[in-house]
């Protein structure tokens, strides 16, 4: 058995929904796929291939929900799917995943095999989320100081600072790094993503990025 990550399941859902609607001729011109800033860029690659807009929001499904409500009122966009890396798709998605699994079974494929087809089509994306527990008052102070230090003295080989208590770095070769303190737990979280010509290379690169980040941040 292979456990699919939240990013991988989300990518499968995006491909399944968009390809199905395109085949039926029901893919809307103003369609949009929403993801959080720490979610796989594979979703963007899939959406763009179907001519669909990708929209990034801050971490937390509530921000996706806000956009869903907004679009329902304004009609500016047609919401197709929204998800985040922590297996956040909404409750109804469980039925959609079951439907998707049944569909691929008729094609003689498992969800993992369907995922491999997606990688072959769009390239190999690898992601990782790492948490470091920092409990108590000292932990909160350390997390706050860590983010302050990153803002004041950012690593010299990365750049890009979003507005929120989160730091997002666009790296070369379509790799990225995000540092964010948990809003509900005493943890500092690192989100990493890489892209390569093979899944093995993407995985190896992400491990190198993680080790370098841990050294630079003293984790």
XYZ file of N, CA, C and O in Angstrom:
876
model
N 0.822 -1.194 0.000
C 0.000 0.000 0.000
C 0.865 1.256 0.000
O 1.926 1.274 0.613
N 0.398 2.280 -0.652
C 1.073 3.570 -0.666
C 0.081 4.633 -0.189
O -1.045 4.709 -0.677
N 0.506 5.430 0.762
C -0.342 6.508 1.254
C -0.134 7.745 0.403
O 0.997 8.222 0.254
N -1.208 8.264 -0.152
C -1.112 9.480 -0.949
C -1.206 10.693 -0.027
O -2.023 10.720 0.897
N -0.385 11.690 -0.269
C -0.402 12.895 0.548
C -1.610 13.761 0.184
O -2.289 13.531 -0.824
N -1.847 14.784 0.996
C -2.923 15.718 0.690
C -2.699 16.419 -0.631
O -3.639 16.674 -1.396
N -1.446 16.745 -0.920
C -1.109 17.384 -2.188
C -1.382 16.458 -3.367
O -1.919 16.876 -4.400
N -1.004 15.198 -3.224
C -1.176 14.247 -4.323
C -2.653 13.945 -4.578
O -3.093 13.894 -5.734
N -3.428 13.770 -3.516
C -4.855 13.523 -3.675
C -5.537 14.737 -4.294
O -6.417 14.608 -5.155
N -5.110 15.924 -3.862
C -5.667 17.154 -4.419
C -5.371 17.282 -5.902
O -6.239 17.675 -6.692
N -4.150 16.952 -6.297
C -3.776 17.012 -7.710
C -4.615 16.036 -8.526
O -5.067 16.348 -9.634
N -4.852 14.847 -7.976
C -5.701 13.860 -8.650
C -7.113 14.410 -8.847
O -7.712 14.251 -9.916
N -7.638 15.069 -7.824
C -8.985 15.628 -7.910
C -9.069 16.737 -8.953
O -10.038 16.817 -9.713
N -8.052 17.590 -8.994
C -8.047 18.678 -9.969
C -8.052 18.114 -11.387
O -8.841 18.530 -12.250
N -7.179 17.150 -11.649
C -7.109 16.535 -12.982
C -8.425 15.832 -13.320
O -8.938 15.964 -14.445
N -8.973 15.108 -12.365
C -10.205 14.353 -12.603
C -11.373 15.283 -12.913
O -12.117 15.076 -13.880
N -11.534 16.333 -12.120
C -12.650 17.259 -12.309
C -12.520 18.018 -13.623
O -13.470 18.100 -14.408
N -11.337 18.572 -13.881
C -11.166 19.383 -15.082
C -11.246 18.543 -16.356
O -11.859 18.953 -17.345
N -10.621 17.370 -16.344
C -10.651 16.516 -17.537
C -12.067 16.010 -17.808
O -12.490 15.922 -18.964
N -12.813 15.693 -16.746
C -14.189 15.201 -16.915
C -15.082 16.285 -17.490
O -15.882 16.036 -18.397
N -14.958 17.501 -16.960
C -15.786 18.609 -17.452
C -15.414 18.982 -18.886
O -16.289 19.305 -19.702
N -14.128 18.915 -19.201
C -13.710 19.218 -20.571
C -14.282 18.188 -21.535
O -14.758 18.542 -22.634
N -14.244 16.919 -21.142
C -14.763 15.849 -22.004
C -16.267 16.003 -22.241
O -16.779 15.672 -23.312
N -16.968 16.541 -21.246
C -18.417 16.730 -21.362
C -18.779 18.079 -21.974
O -19.961 18.351 -22.217
N -17.755 18.937 -22.155
C -18.025 20.258 -22.706
C -18.649 21.206 -21.700
O -19.328 22.168 -22.075
N -18.414 20.950 -20.411
C -19.012 21.780 -19.359
C -17.981 22.564 -18.555
O -18.285 23.079 -17.482
N -16.763 22.651 -19.076
C -15.713 23.380 -18.365
C -15.943 24.877 -18.564
O -15.842 25.378 -19.687
N -16.265 25.630 -17.513
C -16.595 27.046 -17.660
C -15.373 27.914 -17.972
O -14.277 27.638 -17.485
N -15.571 28.952 -18.759
C -14.466 29.852 -19.121
C -13.957 30.627 -17.917
O -12.783 30.985 -17.859
N -14.835 30.903 -16.962
C -14.422 31.662 -15.780
C -14.162 30.753 -14.583
O -14.237 31.180 -13.429
N -13.856 29.496 -14.852
C -13.589 28.538 -13.785
C -12.335 28.895 -13.000
O -11.422 29.536 -13.521
N -12.299 28.473 -11.740
C -11.132 28.752 -10.897
C -10.871 27.586 -9.959
O -11.796 26.936 -9.469
N -9.600 27.296 -9.763
C -9.144 26.315 -8.776
C -8.431 27.111 -7.689
O -7.588 27.958 -7.984
N -8.765 26.853 -6.441
C -8.187 27.603 -5.331
C -7.313 26.684 -4.483
O -7.685 25.546 -4.196
N -6.155 27.190 -4.097
C -5.275 26.447 -3.200
C -4.616 27.424 -2.236
O -4.606 28.634 -2.466
N -4.069 26.901 -1.153
C -3.355 27.767 -0.218
C -1.905 27.931 -0.676
O -1.413 27.171 -1.514
N -1.232 28.920 -0.116
C 0.126 29.243 -0.568
C 1.136 28.142 -0.281
O 2.219 28.129 -0.867
N 0.797 27.208 0.623
C 1.736 26.130 0.955
C 1.361 24.827 0.248
O 1.911 23.770 0.557
N 0.432 24.906 -0.688
C -0.051 23.721 -1.395
C 0.674 23.556 -2.734
O 1.118 24.528 -3.337
N 0.782 22.334 -3.195
C 1.560 21.978 -4.381
C 1.295 22.859 -5.610
O 0.145 23.182 -5.929
N 2.371 23.206 -6.297
C 2.269 23.964 -7.536
C 1.837 23.077 -8.705
O 1.566 23.564 -9.799
N 1.762 21.767 -8.464
C 1.266 20.854 -9.492
C -0.180 21.208 -9.844
O -0.591 21.097 -11.004
N -0.938 21.658 -8.854
C -2.324 22.058 -9.107
C -2.384 23.197 -10.109
O -3.265 23.245 -10.969
N -1.423 24.129 -10.003
C -1.375 25.257 -10.932
C -1.050 24.780 -12.341
O -1.643 25.245 -13.323
N -0.116 23.847 -12.443
C 0.268 23.315 -13.754
C -0.923 22.628 -14.424
O -1.154 22.788 -15.630
N -1.685 21.874 -13.643
C -2.853 21.173 -14.191
C -3.915 22.184 -14.631
O -4.439 22.109 -15.741
N -4.216 23.141 -13.750
C -5.240 24.139 -14.056
C -4.892 24.924 -15.317
O -5.727 25.102 -16.209
N -3.652 25.369 -15.408
C -3.228 26.163 -16.571
C -3.335 25.374 -17.872
O -3.631 25.936 -18.930
N -3.091 24.058 -17.794
C -3.161 23.237 -19.006
C -4.583 23.175 -19.565
O -4.781 22.916 -20.752
N -5.574 23.420 -18.701
C -6.971 23.424 -19.135
C -7.494 24.842 -19.319
O -8.698 25.045 -19.529
N -6.594 25.825 -19.230
C -6.998 27.212 -19.393
C -7.803 27.743 -18.218
O -8.582 28.686 -18.356
N -7.593 27.153 -17.051
C -8.331 27.529 -15.846
C -7.439 28.327 -14.902
O -6.264 28.004 -14.710
N -8.004 29.368 -14.307
C -7.249 30.219 -13.382
C -6.962 29.482 -12.078
O -7.791 28.718 -11.574
N -5.775 29.721 -11.524
C -5.418 29.197 -10.201
C -5.356 30.379 -9.254
O -4.856 31.443 -9.610
N -5.889 30.233 -8.066
C -5.906 31.321 -7.097
C -5.289 30.851 -5.792
O -5.652 29.787 -5.270
N -4.344 31.618 -5.259
C -3.688 31.290 -3.998
C -4.269 32.115 -2.863
O -4.465 33.330 -3.009
N -4.535 31.462 -1.733
C -5.008 32.154 -0.538
C -4.114 31.749 0.637
O -3.311 30.822 0.521
N -4.270 32.449 1.755
C -3.478 32.120 2.935
C -3.875 30.750 3.488
O -4.927 30.207 3.155
N -3.026 30.201 4.349
C -3.237 28.860 4.891
C -4.494 28.791 5.759
O -4.703 29.632 6.628
N -5.300 27.778 5.519
C -6.541 27.597 6.258
C -7.704 27.472 5.295
O -7.872 28.312 4.406
N -8.521 26.417 5.466
C -9.619 26.197 4.528
C -10.656 27.313 4.588
O -11.421 27.521 3.636
N -10.677 28.057 5.698
C -11.653 29.147 5.809
C -11.435 30.194 4.720
O -12.404 30.828 4.259
N -10.186 30.361 4.286
C -9.911 31.338 3.233
C -10.443 30.852 1.876
O -10.859 31.648 1.039
N -10.408 29.536 1.687
C -11.005 28.958 0.481
C -12.516 29.134 0.548
O -13.167 29.508 -0.429
N -13.090 28.888 1.741
C -14.521 29.060 1.943
C -14.985 30.485 1.678
O -16.068 30.709 1.119
N -14.160 31.457 2.073
C -14.495 32.861 1.837
C -14.619 33.146 0.338
O -15.524 33.871 -0.101
N -13.694 32.572 -0.448
C -13.737 32.775 -1.895
C -14.957 32.085 -2.505
O -15.584 32.612 -3.429
N -15.292 30.913 -2.007
C -16.469 30.198 -2.500
C -17.726 31.045 -2.283
O -18.569 31.181 -3.177
N -17.845 31.622 -1.079
C -18.993 32.462 -0.756
C -19.012 33.714 -1.624
O -20.070 34.124 -2.136
N -17.830 34.312 -1.803
C -17.711 35.519 -2.624
C -18.166 35.256 -4.057
O -18.953 36.029 -4.628
N -17.694 34.170 -4.650
C -18.023 33.876 -6.043
C -19.488 33.497 -6.215
O -20.087 33.747 -7.262
N -20.062 32.870 -5.177
C -21.481 32.514 -5.243
C -22.343 33.782 -5.308
O -23.417 33.782 -5.922
N -21.837 34.850 -4.677
C -22.582 36.109 -4.654
C -22.329 36.944 -5.913
O -23.250 37.515 -6.485
N -21.067 37.027 -6.332
C -20.712 37.924 -7.439
C -20.825 37.273 -8.810
O -21.069 37.950 -9.808
N -20.599 35.958 -8.866
C -20.616 35.259 -10.150
C -19.398 35.548 -11.002
O -19.354 35.192 -12.185
N -18.383 36.189 -10.398
C -17.163 36.526 -11.134
C -16.417 35.284 -11.614
O -15.795 35.282 -12.669
N -16.433 34.247 -10.789
C -15.770 32.995 -11.130
C -16.705 31.823 -10.844
O -17.609 31.935 -10.024
N -16.432 30.724 -11.497
C -17.137 29.484 -11.199
C -16.182 28.590 -10.425
O -15.143 28.161 -10.949
N -16.503 28.340 -9.172
C -15.644 27.525 -8.309
C -15.668 26.073 -8.771
O -16.741 25.480 -8.919
N -14.492 25.507 -8.988
C -14.395 24.117 -9.442
C -13.917 23.198 -8.329
O -14.485 22.145 -8.092
N -12.851 23.592 -7.653
C -12.351 22.836 -6.508
C -11.347 23.702 -5.757
O -10.664 24.539 -6.351
N -11.297 23.497 -4.454
C -10.300 24.164 -3.628
C -9.744 23.163 -2.647
O -10.481 22.301 -2.157
N -8.459 23.242 -2.373
C -7.883 22.288 -1.416
C -6.579 22.809 -0.836
O -5.975 23.745 -1.350
N -6.165 22.201 0.272
C -4.873 22.519 0.874
C -4.127 21.233 1.208
O -4.713 20.153 1.250
N -2.850 21.364 1.458
C -1.980 20.196 1.591
C -2.314 19.291 2.768
O -1.964 18.117 2.767
N -3.000 19.816 3.778
C -3.303 19.029 4.974
C -4.592 18.230 4.809
O -5.388 18.115 5.742
N -4.801 17.670 3.613
C -5.981 16.860 3.286
C -7.272 17.680 3.417
O -8.308 17.127 3.750
N -7.190 18.966 3.171
C -8.371 19.806 3.284
C -9.045 19.987 1.930
O -8.533 20.703 1.077
N -10.178 19.313 1.727
C -10.933 19.442 0.480
C -12.412 19.716 0.739
O -13.148 20.036 -0.165
N -12.861 19.542 1.972
C -14.288 19.606 2.269
C -14.842 18.199 2.394
O -14.326 17.264 1.767
N -15.879 18.036 3.203
C -16.409 16.704 3.523
C -16.913 15.955 2.289
O -16.703 14.753 2.137
N -17.580 16.677 1.367
C -18.165 16.011 0.207
C -17.105 15.371 -0.678
O -17.414 14.481 -1.474
N -15.860 15.826 -0.530
C -14.784 15.309 -1.379
C -14.551 13.821 -1.170
O -14.030 13.146 -2.059
N -14.929 13.284 -0.001
C -14.740 11.846 0.231
C -15.523 11.036 -0.805
O -15.050 10.006 -1.291
N -16.729 11.501 -1.137
C -17.534 10.815 -2.156
C -16.906 10.969 -3.538
O -16.911 10.035 -4.347
N -16.351 12.148 -3.785
C -15.729 12.400 -5.076
C -14.481 11.539 -5.251
O -14.215 11.029 -6.344
N -13.727 11.355 -4.170
C -12.528 10.507 -4.223
C -12.923 9.057 -4.500
O -12.271 8.352 -5.278
N -14.021 8.614 -3.872
C -14.512 7.256 -4.115
C -14.935 7.109 -5.578
O -14.649 6.092 -6.228
N -15.618 8.120 -6.098
C -16.040 8.105 -7.502
C -14.817 8.053 -8.421
O -14.796 7.308 -9.405
N -13.807 8.864 -8.071
C -12.589 8.920 -8.869
C -11.873 7.565 -8.875
O -11.413 7.100 -9.921
N -11.807 6.936 -7.701
C -11.162 5.623 -7.595
C -11.909 4.588 -8.440
O -11.294 3.753 -9.117
N -13.250 4.656 -8.407
C -14.060 3.724 -9.192
C -13.853 3.947 -10.688
O -13.770 2.988 -11.471
N -13.747 5.218 -11.076
C -13.533 5.539 -12.491
C -12.202 4.978 -12.984
O -12.143 4.312 -14.025
N -11.149 5.217 -12.218
C -9.835 4.726 -12.655
C -9.758 3.200 -12.626
O -9.011 2.599 -13.398
N -10.553 2.593 -11.747
C -10.583 1.129 -11.711
C -11.135 0.583 -13.018
O -10.675 -0.457 -13.514
N -12.103 1.289 -13.616
C -12.642 0.837 -14.905
C -11.597 0.940 -16.002
O -11.714 0.297 -17.048
N -10.575 1.754 -15.754
C -9.470 1.901 -16.709
C -8.313 0.968 -16.368
O -7.249 1.014 -16.997
N -8.521 0.148 -15.327
C -7.486 -0.796 -14.910
C -6.361 -0.146 -14.137
O -5.234 -0.666 -14.111
N -6.661 0.995 -13.494
C -5.621 1.729 -12.773
C -6.030 1.998 -11.329
O -7.206 2.180 -11.024
N -5.027 2.034 -10.470
C -5.238 2.478 -9.092
C -5.052 3.990 -9.061
O -4.586 4.595 -10.041
N -5.372 4.625 -7.947
C -5.158 6.065 -7.827
C -3.665 6.396 -7.913
O -3.278 7.430 -8.463
N -2.838 5.505 -7.376
C -1.390 5.737 -7.447
C -0.911 5.719 -8.898
O -0.105 6.552 -9.311
N -1.421 4.788 -9.665
C -1.033 4.709 -11.078
C -1.542 5.931 -11.854
O -0.859 6.447 -12.740
N -2.726 6.415 -11.478
C -3.252 7.625 -12.098
C -2.376 8.819 -11.740
O -2.144 9.714 -12.564
N -1.869 8.830 -10.513
C -0.969 9.903 -10.081
C 0.324 9.871 -10.887
O 0.843 10.920 -11.299
N 0.852 8.683 -11.132
C 2.075 8.568 -11.922
C 1.853 9.096 -13.345
O 2.749 9.705 -13.940
N 0.654 8.873 -13.871
C 0.324 9.414 -15.197
C 0.344 10.941 -15.175
O 0.789 11.586 -16.132
N -0.142 11.518 -14.080
C -0.138 12.978 -13.934
C 1.288 13.503 -13.900
O 1.613 14.515 -14.537
N 2.154 12.818 -13.165
C 3.569 13.237 -13.100
C 4.223 13.172 -14.481
O 4.988 14.052 -14.860
N 3.904 12.109 -15.213
C 4.480 11.967 -16.558
C 3.994 13.084 -17.479
O 4.727 13.546 -18.357
N 2.777 13.532 -17.265
C 2.173 14.565 -18.107
C 2.663 15.967 -17.761
O 2.938 16.774 -18.652
N 2.787 16.252 -16.456
C 3.082 17.622 -16.017
C 4.467 17.813 -15.403
O 4.899 18.954 -15.206
N 5.162 16.718 -15.103
C 6.450 16.836 -14.432
C 6.333 16.345 -12.995
O 5.235 16.167 -12.470
N 7.457 16.133 -12.373
C 7.484 15.516 -11.045
C 7.638 16.555 -9.943
O 8.672 17.197 -9.812
N 6.592 16.702 -9.167
C 6.565 17.641 -8.052
C 6.644 16.862 -6.743
O 5.986 15.838 -6.572
N 7.442 17.367 -5.827
C 7.562 16.715 -4.527
C 7.389 17.774 -3.442
O 7.892 18.887 -3.572
N 6.649 17.436 -2.389
C 6.408 18.370 -1.297
C 6.659 17.702 0.048
O 6.591 16.487 0.170
N 6.928 18.522 1.049
C 7.135 17.999 2.398
C 6.739 19.068 3.408
O 6.973 20.264 3.195
N 6.107 18.628 4.493
C 5.777 19.515 5.600
C 6.436 18.966 6.856
O 6.292 17.785 7.172
N 7.192 19.806 7.550
C 7.912 19.381 8.746
C 7.546 20.309 9.892
O 7.536 21.537 9.731
N 7.226 19.752 11.071
C 6.874 20.550 12.240
C 7.900 20.366 13.350
O 8.415 19.259 13.553
N 8.207 21.444 14.047
C 9.116 21.411 15.185
C 8.362 21.934 16.403
O 7.958 23.094 16.444
N 8.151 21.063 17.388
C 7.370 21.424 18.565
C 8.154 22.386 19.456
O 9.324 22.155 19.775
N 7.507 23.492 19.830
C 8.120 24.501 20.699
C 7.089 24.898 21.760
O 6.452 25.951 21.659
N 6.904 24.084 22.790
C 5.854 24.314 23.791
C 6.193 25.436 24.782
O 7.350 25.857 24.906
N 5.142 25.880 25.468
C 5.327 26.852 26.548
C 5.584 28.274 26.082
O 5.651 28.572 24.895
N 5.737 29.173 27.050
C 5.975 30.586 26.762
C 7.272 30.783 25.992
O 7.341 31.573 25.043
N 8.314 30.043 26.383
C 9.596 30.151 25.684
C 9.459 29.748 24.226
O 10.102 30.328 23.349
N 8.619 28.738 23.982
C 8.409 28.278 22.616
C 7.752 29.338 21.755
O 8.146 29.568 20.610
N 6.740 30.011 22.306
C 6.059 31.075 21.575
C 7.022 32.214 21.258
O 7.022 32.772 20.162
N 7.859 32.543 22.228
C 8.834 33.618 22.026
C 9.868 33.223 20.975
O 10.278 34.049 20.157
N 10.284 31.951 21.000
C 11.270 31.483 20.037
C 10.702 31.498 18.621
O 11.387 31.887 17.665
N 9.419 31.079 18.477
C 8.790 31.099 17.156
C 8.686 32.518 16.623
O 8.975 32.784 15.453
N 8.284 33.439 17.503
C 8.150 34.831 17.096
C 9.500 35.409 16.689
O 9.610 36.107 15.673
N 10.539 35.078 17.473
C 11.876 35.585 17.171
C 12.416 34.997 15.876
O 13.080 35.683 15.091
N 12.091 33.724 15.632
C 12.563 33.065 14.415
C 12.007 33.764 13.177
O 12.739 34.039 12.223
N 10.698 34.081 13.200
C 10.094 34.774 12.062
C 10.642 36.187 11.920
O 10.873 36.668 10.807
N 10.888 36.842 13.066
C 11.458 38.200 13.031
C 12.851 38.177 12.425
O 13.200 39.012 11.584
N 13.664 37.208 12.842
C 15.025 37.087 12.317
C 15.019 36.833 10.811
O 15.840 37.379 10.075
N 14.080 36.007 10.360
C 13.999 35.716 8.931
C 13.624 36.957 8.132
O 14.123 37.176 7.029
N 12.724 37.777 8.709
C 12.328 39.005 8.014
C 13.486 40.006 7.960
O 13.718 40.666 6.953
N 14.195 40.122 9.088
C 15.268 41.117 9.166
C 16.535 40.672 8.452
O 17.257 41.484 7.867
N 16.805 39.368 8.493
C 18.003 38.832 7.845
C 17.624 37.613 7.026
O 17.901 36.468 7.411
N 16.973 37.816 5.896
C 16.549 36.678 5.068
C 17.732 35.974 4.441
O 18.769 36.599 4.195
N 17.622 34.680 4.175
C 18.692 33.961 3.470
C 18.990 34.658 2.149
O 18.088 35.161 1.481
N 20.229 34.688 1.775
C 20.651 35.468 0.600
C 20.250 34.845 -0.728
O 20.255 35.528 -1.747
N 19.892 33.571 -0.736
C 19.601 32.900 -2.005
C 18.111 32.704 -2.259
O 17.715 32.011 -3.178
N 17.262 33.301 -1.418
C 15.823 33.207 -1.625
C 15.198 34.583 -1.460
O 15.803 35.487 -0.909
N 13.967 34.751 -1.963
C 13.312 36.049 -1.850
C 11.806 35.908 -1.976
O 11.300 34.905 -2.451
N 11.073 36.959 -1.536
C 9.612 36.982 -1.646
C 8.947 36.875 -0.294
O 8.972 35.813 0.300
N 8.380 37.972 0.225
C 7.763 37.972 1.550
C 6.291 38.366 1.476
O 5.967 39.503 1.169
N 5.372 37.424 1.743
C 3.952 37.740 1.690
C 3.479 38.477 2.940
O 4.176 38.506 3.945
N 2.290 39.083 2.874
C 1.751 39.817 4.014
C 0.944 38.881 4.898
O -0.190 38.545 4.602
N 1.535 38.434 5.979
C 0.915 37.589 6.989
C 2.069 37.099 7.845
O 3.233 37.328 7.511
N 1.767 36.449 8.949
C 2.852 35.942 9.778
C 3.350 34.631 9.185
O 3.275 33.557 9.778
N 3.814 34.730 7.973
C 4.300 33.579 7.226
C 5.308 34.092 6.213
O 5.184 35.207 5.706
N 6.329 33.325 5.965
C 7.356 33.707 4.999
C 7.398 32.680 3.878
O 7.531 31.483 4.126
N 7.268 33.165 2.657
C 7.249 32.289 1.485
C 8.396 32.687 0.567
O 8.529 33.859 0.209
N 9.222 31.709 0.209
C 10.392 31.976 -0.614
C 10.296 31.229 -1.943
O 10.126 30.008 -1.967
N 10.391 31.966 -3.022
C 10.472 31.362 -4.351
C 11.938 31.063 -4.633
O 12.761 31.989 -4.705
N 12.263 29.793 -4.816
C 13.639 29.397 -5.091
C 13.809 29.129 -6.586
O 12.847 29.162 -7.352
N 15.010 28.866 -6.988
C 15.264 28.573 -8.399
C 14.705 27.199 -8.761
O 14.394 26.381 -7.888
N 14.577 26.940 -10.065
C 14.104 25.650 -10.583
C 12.723 25.263 -10.049
O 12.440 24.088 -9.795
N 11.860 26.269 -9.850
C 10.477 26.044 -9.416
C 10.343 25.407 -8.038
O 9.300 24.818 -7.710
N 11.383 25.526 -7.219
C 11.301 25.036 -5.840
C 10.788 26.184 -4.962
O 10.880 27.349 -5.325
N 10.224 25.839 -3.798
C 9.730 26.874 -2.891
C 9.821 26.416 -1.441
O 9.932 25.225 -1.144
N 9.789 27.400 -0.554
C 9.890 27.142 0.880
C 8.967 28.104 1.610
O 8.893 29.282 1.263
N 8.249 27.607 2.606
C 7.378 28.456 3.408
C 7.619 28.140 4.879
O 7.687 26.972 5.270
N 7.782 29.179 5.697
C 7.972 29.034 7.144
C 6.769 29.676 7.822
O 6.454 30.839 7.573
N 6.104 28.903 8.692
C 4.867 29.401 9.304
C 4.680 28.824 10.705
O 4.776 27.616 10.898
N 4.402 29.691 11.701
C 4.081 29.171 13.034
C 2.638 28.699 13.047
O 1.766 29.337 12.458
N 2.380 27.563 13.679
C 1.014 27.047 13.762
C 0.157 27.997 14.584
O 0.611 28.559 15.591
N -1.092 28.188 14.172
C -1.984 29.054 14.918
C -2.698 28.343 16.046
O -3.330 28.969 16.890
N -2.593 27.009 16.102
C -3.313 26.235 17.114
C -2.421 25.345 17.974
O -2.851 24.862 19.017
N -1.182 25.129 17.532
C -0.280 24.246 18.273
C 1.080 24.912 18.441
O 1.446 25.801 17.667
N 1.846 24.489 19.455
C 3.182 25.074 19.658
C 4.202 24.484 18.692
O 5.138 23.784 19.083
N 4.010 24.748 17.406
C 4.881 24.184 16.374
C 5.262 25.251 15.364
O 4.467 26.123 15.038
N 6.484 25.164 14.884
C 6.896 25.951 13.730
C 6.919 24.983 12.562
O 7.456 23.879 12.687
N 6.310 25.359 11.446
C 6.153 24.415 10.341
C 6.904 24.889 9.104
O 6.881 26.078 8.758
N 7.575 23.948 8.471
C 8.253 24.204 7.213
C 7.513 23.457 6.112
O 7.260 22.264 6.223
N 7.156 24.169 5.049
C 6.532 23.552 3.884
C 7.516 23.699 2.734
O 8.038 24.791 2.480
N 7.798 22.602 2.047
C 8.774 22.633 0.970
C 8.213 21.974 -0.276
O 7.443 21.017 -0.192
N 8.606 22.498 -1.419
C 8.173 21.900 -2.672
C 9.282 21.964 -3.709
O 10.027 22.948 -3.764
N 9.413 20.914 -4.519
C 10.431 20.891 -5.571
C 9.826 20.349 -6.855
O 8.768 19.723 -6.846
N 10.520 20.583 -7.944
C 10.083 20.104 -9.251
C 11.313 19.585 -9.992
O 12.386 20.193 -9.935
N 11.186 18.442 -10.654
C 12.331 17.866 -11.368
C 11.838 16.995 -12.519
O 10.638 16.793 -12.707
N 12.775 16.455 -13.278
C 12.443 15.613 -14.420
C 12.091 14.188 -14.016
O 11.594 13.408 -14.818
N 12.358 13.841 -12.757
C 11.986 12.515 -12.262
C 11.557 12.643 -10.816
O 11.962 13.575 -10.109
N 10.700 11.706 -10.367
C 10.217 11.749 -8.994
C 11.367 11.550 -8.018
O 11.425 12.191 -6.960
N 12.298 10.671 -8.357
C 13.445 10.400 -7.487
C 14.276 11.656 -7.270
O 14.680 11.959 -6.140
N 14.535 12.401 -8.346
C 15.323 13.631 -8.235
C 14.589 14.678 -7.401
O 15.188 15.374 -6.580
N 13.272 14.789 -7.599
C 12.472 15.749 -6.831
C 12.539 15.416 -5.343
O 12.651 16.310 -4.490
N 12.474 14.138 -5.002
C 12.539 13.704 -3.611
C 13.913 13.992 -2.998
O 14.009 14.436 -1.858
N 14.974 13.722 -3.754
C 16.323 13.964 -3.248
C 16.562 15.452 -3.028
O 17.173 15.855 -2.038
N 16.061 16.277 -3.955
C 16.239 17.718 -3.834
C 15.531 18.256 -2.605
O 16.063 19.108 -1.881
N 14.331 17.755 -2.337
C 13.586 18.264 -1.195
C 14.276 17.917 0.125
O 14.230 18.687 1.089
N 14.946 16.782 0.181
C 15.683 16.419 1.389
C 16.872 17.356 1.601
O 17.190 17.741 2.732
N 17.532 17.735 0.501
C 18.654 18.673 0.588
C 18.177 20.041 1.058
O 18.816 20.692 1.873
N 17.034 20.485 0.506
C 16.473 21.782 0.904
C 16.119 21.759 2.389
O 16.397 22.712 3.129
N 15.521 20.667 2.860
C 15.139 20.544 4.257
C 16.346 20.616 5.176
O 16.343 21.357 6.171
N 17.389 19.856 4.856
C 18.591 19.851 5.705
C 19.233 21.222 5.756
O 19.671 21.685 6.810
N 19.282 21.920 4.610
C 19.878 23.250 4.573
C 19.052 24.227 5.413
O 19.597 25.061 6.134
N 17.726 24.137 5.313
C 16.849 25.025 6.075
C 17.006 24.801 7.582
O 17.057 25.761 8.358
N 17.078 23.542 7.979
C 17.226 23.225 9.407
C 18.524 23.809 9.960
O 18.554 24.334 11.080
N 19.581 23.763 9.160
C 20.864 24.322 9.600
C 20.778 25.844 9.722
O 21.237 26.420 10.712
N 20.189 26.487 8.704
C 20.114 27.945 8.697
C 19.211 28.477 9.813
O 19.463 29.546 10.366
N 18.165 27.723 10.150
C 17.215 28.173 11.162
C 17.527 27.644 12.546
O 16.865 28.002 13.522
N 18.533 26.776 12.663
C 18.908 26.234 13.961
C 17.859 25.279 14.540
O 17.615 25.255 15.753
N 17.254 24.495 13.677
C 16.205 23.561 14.106
C 16.714 22.128 14.159
O 17.625 21.767 13.467
